[in-house]
PDB file of C-alpha atoms in Angstrom:
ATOM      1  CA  UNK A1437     166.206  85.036  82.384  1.00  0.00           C
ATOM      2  CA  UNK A1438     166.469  82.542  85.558  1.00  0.00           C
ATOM      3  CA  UNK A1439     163.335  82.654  87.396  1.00  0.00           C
ATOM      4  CA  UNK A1440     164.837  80.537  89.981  1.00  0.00           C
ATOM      5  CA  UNK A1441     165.486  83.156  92.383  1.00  0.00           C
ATOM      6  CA  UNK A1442     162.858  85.377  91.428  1.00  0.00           C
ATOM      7  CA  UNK A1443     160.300  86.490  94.347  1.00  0.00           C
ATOM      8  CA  UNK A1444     158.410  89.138  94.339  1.00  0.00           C
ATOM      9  CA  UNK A1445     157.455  90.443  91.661  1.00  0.00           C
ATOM     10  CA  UNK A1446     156.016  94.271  90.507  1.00  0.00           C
ATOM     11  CA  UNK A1447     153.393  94.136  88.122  1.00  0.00           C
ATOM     12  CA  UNK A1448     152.694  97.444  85.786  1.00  0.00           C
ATOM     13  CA  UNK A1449     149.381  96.990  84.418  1.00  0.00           C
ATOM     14  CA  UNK A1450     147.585  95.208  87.081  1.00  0.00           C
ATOM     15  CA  UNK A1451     143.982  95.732  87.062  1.00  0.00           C
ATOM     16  CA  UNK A1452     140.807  94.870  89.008  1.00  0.00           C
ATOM     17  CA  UNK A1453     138.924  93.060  86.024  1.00  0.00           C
ATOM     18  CA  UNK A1454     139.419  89.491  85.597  1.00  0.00           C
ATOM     19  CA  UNK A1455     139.372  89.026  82.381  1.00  0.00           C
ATOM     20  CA  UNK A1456     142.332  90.857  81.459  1.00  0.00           C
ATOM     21  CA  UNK A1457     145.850  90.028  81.592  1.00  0.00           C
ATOM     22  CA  UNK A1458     146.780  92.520  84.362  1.00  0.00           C
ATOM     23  CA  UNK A1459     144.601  90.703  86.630  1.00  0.00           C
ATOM     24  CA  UNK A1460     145.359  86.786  85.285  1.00  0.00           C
ATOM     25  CA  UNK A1461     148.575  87.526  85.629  1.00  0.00           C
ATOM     26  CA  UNK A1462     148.672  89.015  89.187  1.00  0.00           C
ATOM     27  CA  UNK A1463     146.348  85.840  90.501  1.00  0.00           C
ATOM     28  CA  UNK A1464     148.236  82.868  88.300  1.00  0.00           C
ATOM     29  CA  UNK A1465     152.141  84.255  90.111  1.00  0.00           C
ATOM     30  CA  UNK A1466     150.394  84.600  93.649  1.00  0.00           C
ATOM     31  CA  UNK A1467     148.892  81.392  93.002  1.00  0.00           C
ATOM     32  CA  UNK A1468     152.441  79.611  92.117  1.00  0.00           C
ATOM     33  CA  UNK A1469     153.870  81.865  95.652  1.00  0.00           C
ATOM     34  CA  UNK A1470     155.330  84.681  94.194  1.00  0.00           C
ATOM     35  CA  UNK A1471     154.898  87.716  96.439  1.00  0.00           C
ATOM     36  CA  UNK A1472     153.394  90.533  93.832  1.00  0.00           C
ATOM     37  CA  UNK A1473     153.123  94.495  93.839  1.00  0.00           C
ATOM     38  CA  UNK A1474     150.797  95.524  91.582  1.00  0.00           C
ATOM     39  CA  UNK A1475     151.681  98.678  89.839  1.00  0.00           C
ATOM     40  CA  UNK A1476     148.151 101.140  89.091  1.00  0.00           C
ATOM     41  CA  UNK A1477     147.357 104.478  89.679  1.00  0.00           C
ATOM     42  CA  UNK A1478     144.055 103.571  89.391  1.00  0.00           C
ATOM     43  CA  UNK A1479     143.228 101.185  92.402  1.00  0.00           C
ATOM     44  CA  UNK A1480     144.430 101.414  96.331  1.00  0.00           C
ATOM     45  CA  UNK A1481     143.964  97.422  95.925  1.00  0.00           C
ATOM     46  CA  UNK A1482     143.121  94.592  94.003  1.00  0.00           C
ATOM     47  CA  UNK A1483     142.946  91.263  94.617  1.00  0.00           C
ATOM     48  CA  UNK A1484     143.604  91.942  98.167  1.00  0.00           C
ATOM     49  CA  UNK A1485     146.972  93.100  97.834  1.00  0.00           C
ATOM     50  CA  UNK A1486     147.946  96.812  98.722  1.00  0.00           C
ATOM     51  CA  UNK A1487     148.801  98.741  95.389  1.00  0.00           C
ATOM     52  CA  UNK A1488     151.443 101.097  94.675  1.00  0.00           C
ATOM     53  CA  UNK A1489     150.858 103.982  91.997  1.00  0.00           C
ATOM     54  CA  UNK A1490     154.175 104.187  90.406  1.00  0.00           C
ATOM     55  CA  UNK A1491     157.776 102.266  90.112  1.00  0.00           C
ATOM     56  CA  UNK A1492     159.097 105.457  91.779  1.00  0.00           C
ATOM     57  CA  UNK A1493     157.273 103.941  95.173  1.00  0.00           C
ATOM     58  CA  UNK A1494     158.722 100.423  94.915  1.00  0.00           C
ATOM     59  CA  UNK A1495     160.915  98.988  97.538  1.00  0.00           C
ATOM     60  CA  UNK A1496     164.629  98.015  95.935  1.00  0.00           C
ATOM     61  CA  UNK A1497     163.981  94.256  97.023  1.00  0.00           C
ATOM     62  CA  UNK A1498     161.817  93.996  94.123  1.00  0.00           C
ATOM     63  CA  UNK A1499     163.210  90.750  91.819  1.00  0.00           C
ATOM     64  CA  UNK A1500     161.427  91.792  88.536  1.00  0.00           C
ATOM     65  CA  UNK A1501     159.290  94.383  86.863  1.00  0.00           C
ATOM     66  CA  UNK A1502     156.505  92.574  84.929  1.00  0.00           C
ATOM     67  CA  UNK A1503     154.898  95.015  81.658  1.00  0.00           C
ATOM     68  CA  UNK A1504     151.387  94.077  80.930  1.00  0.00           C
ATOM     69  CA  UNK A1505     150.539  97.588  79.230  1.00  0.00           C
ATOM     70  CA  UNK A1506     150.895  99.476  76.163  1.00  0.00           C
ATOM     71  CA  UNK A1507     154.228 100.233  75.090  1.00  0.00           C
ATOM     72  CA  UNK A1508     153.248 103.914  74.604  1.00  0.00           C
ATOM     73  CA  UNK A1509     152.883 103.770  78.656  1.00  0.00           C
ATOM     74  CA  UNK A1510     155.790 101.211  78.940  1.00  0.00           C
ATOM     75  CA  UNK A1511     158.057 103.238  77.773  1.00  0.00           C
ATOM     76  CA  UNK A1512     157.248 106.246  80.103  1.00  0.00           C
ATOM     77  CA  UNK A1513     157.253 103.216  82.859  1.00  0.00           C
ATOM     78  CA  UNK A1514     160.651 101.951  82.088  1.00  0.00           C
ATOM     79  CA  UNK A1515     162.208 104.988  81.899  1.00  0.00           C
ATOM     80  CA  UNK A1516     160.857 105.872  85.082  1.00  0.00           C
ATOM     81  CA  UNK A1517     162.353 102.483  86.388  1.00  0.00           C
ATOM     82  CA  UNK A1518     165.566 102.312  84.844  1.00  0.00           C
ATOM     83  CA  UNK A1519     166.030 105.812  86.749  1.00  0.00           C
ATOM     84  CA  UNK A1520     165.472 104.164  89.975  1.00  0.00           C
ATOM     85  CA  UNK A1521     167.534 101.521  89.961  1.00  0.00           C
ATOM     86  CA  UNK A1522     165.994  98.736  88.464  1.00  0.00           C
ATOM     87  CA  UNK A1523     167.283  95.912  85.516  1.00  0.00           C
ATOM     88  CA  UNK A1524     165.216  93.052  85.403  1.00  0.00           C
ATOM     89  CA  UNK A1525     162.694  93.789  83.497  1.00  0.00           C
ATOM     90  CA  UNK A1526     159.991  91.526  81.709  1.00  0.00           C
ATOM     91  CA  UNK A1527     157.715  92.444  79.142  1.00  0.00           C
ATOM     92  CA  UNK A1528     154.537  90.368  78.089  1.00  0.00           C
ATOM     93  CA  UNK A1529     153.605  90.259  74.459  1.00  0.00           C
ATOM     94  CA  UNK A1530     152.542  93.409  73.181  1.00  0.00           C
ATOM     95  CA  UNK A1531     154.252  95.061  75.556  1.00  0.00           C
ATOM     96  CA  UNK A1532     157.590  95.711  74.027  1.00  0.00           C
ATOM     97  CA  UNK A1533     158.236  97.825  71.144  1.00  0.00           C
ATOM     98  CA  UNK A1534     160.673  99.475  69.033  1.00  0.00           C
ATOM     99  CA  UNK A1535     161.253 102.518  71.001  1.00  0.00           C
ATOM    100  CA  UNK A1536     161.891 100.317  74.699  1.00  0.00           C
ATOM    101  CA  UNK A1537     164.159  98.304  72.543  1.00  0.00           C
ATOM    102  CA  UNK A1538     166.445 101.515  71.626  1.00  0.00           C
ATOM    103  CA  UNK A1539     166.159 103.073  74.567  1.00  0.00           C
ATOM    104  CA  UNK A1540     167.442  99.412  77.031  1.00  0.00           C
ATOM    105  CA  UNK A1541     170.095  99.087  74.731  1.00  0.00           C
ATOM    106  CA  UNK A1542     171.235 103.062  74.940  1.00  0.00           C
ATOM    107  CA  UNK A1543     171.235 102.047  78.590  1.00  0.00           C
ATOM    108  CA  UNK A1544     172.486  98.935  78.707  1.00  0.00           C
ATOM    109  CA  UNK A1545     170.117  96.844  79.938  1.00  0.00           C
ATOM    110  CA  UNK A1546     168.591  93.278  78.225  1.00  0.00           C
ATOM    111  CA  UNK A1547     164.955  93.229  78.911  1.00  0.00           C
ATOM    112  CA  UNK A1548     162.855  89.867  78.175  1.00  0.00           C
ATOM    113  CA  UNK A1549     160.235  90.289  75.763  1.00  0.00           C
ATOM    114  CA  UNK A1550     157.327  88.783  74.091  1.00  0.00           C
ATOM    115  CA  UNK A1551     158.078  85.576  76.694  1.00  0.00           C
ATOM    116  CA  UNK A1552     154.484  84.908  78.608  1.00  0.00           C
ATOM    117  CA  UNK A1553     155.433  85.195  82.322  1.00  0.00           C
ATOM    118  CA  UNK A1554     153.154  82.471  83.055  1.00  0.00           C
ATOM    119  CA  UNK A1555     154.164  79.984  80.866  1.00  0.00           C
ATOM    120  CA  UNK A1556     157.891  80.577  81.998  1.00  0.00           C
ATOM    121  CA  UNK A1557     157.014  80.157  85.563  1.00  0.00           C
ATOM    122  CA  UNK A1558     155.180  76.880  85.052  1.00  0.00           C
ATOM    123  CA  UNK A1559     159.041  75.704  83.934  1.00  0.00           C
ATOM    124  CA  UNK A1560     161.062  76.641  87.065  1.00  0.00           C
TER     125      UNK A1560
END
């Protein structure tokens, strides 16, 4: 996937501890001046940014959906996006499985997988 025009950025997973990948994430692609929506039901904010608590309340400028969960709530997740409108989709590793696989190719849509999002970005 081209990152070049890529700008903001939802991320599914993103939490308020520090040490995990939901957070990393979030801070390492506002840090390199991506604009991010972090995607939890569980906090109003983190990191200073306003949450949302589902996909469904994105905005439709939204470049790409960033996974950094389990795939058994991935795949609830990307169903739940595909349904509102969205294709670019990005999963970190251990993200993706089996059943997202079979499912974005019933609907037609190519997904990238087991790519870190941060290492990609350092590239564009």
């Amino acid at each position: 996937m081209d990152l070049t025009n890529v700008k903001k950025i939802a991320l599914v997973g993103a939490t308020t501890n520090r040490e995990k990948f939901g957070n990393i994430i979030l801070r390492d692609l506002t840090k390199k001046g991506f604009e991010i929506v972090p995607v939890t039901p569980r906090y109003d904010e983190i990191e200073g940014i306003k949450t949302v608590k589902s996909v469904k309340e994105l905005s439709k400028d939204i470049d790409l959906i960033v996974f950094v969960v389990p795939p058994s709530v991935g795949i609830e997740v990307t169903k739940e996006a595909v349904s509102e409108g969205f294709k670019n989709l990005w999963y970190q590793p251990g993200a993706y499985s089996q059943e997202i696989d079979e499912y974005l190719k019933n609907v037609g849509i190519e997904a990238v997988h087991d790519i870190c999002i941060m290492v990609e970005t350092n590239r564009r």
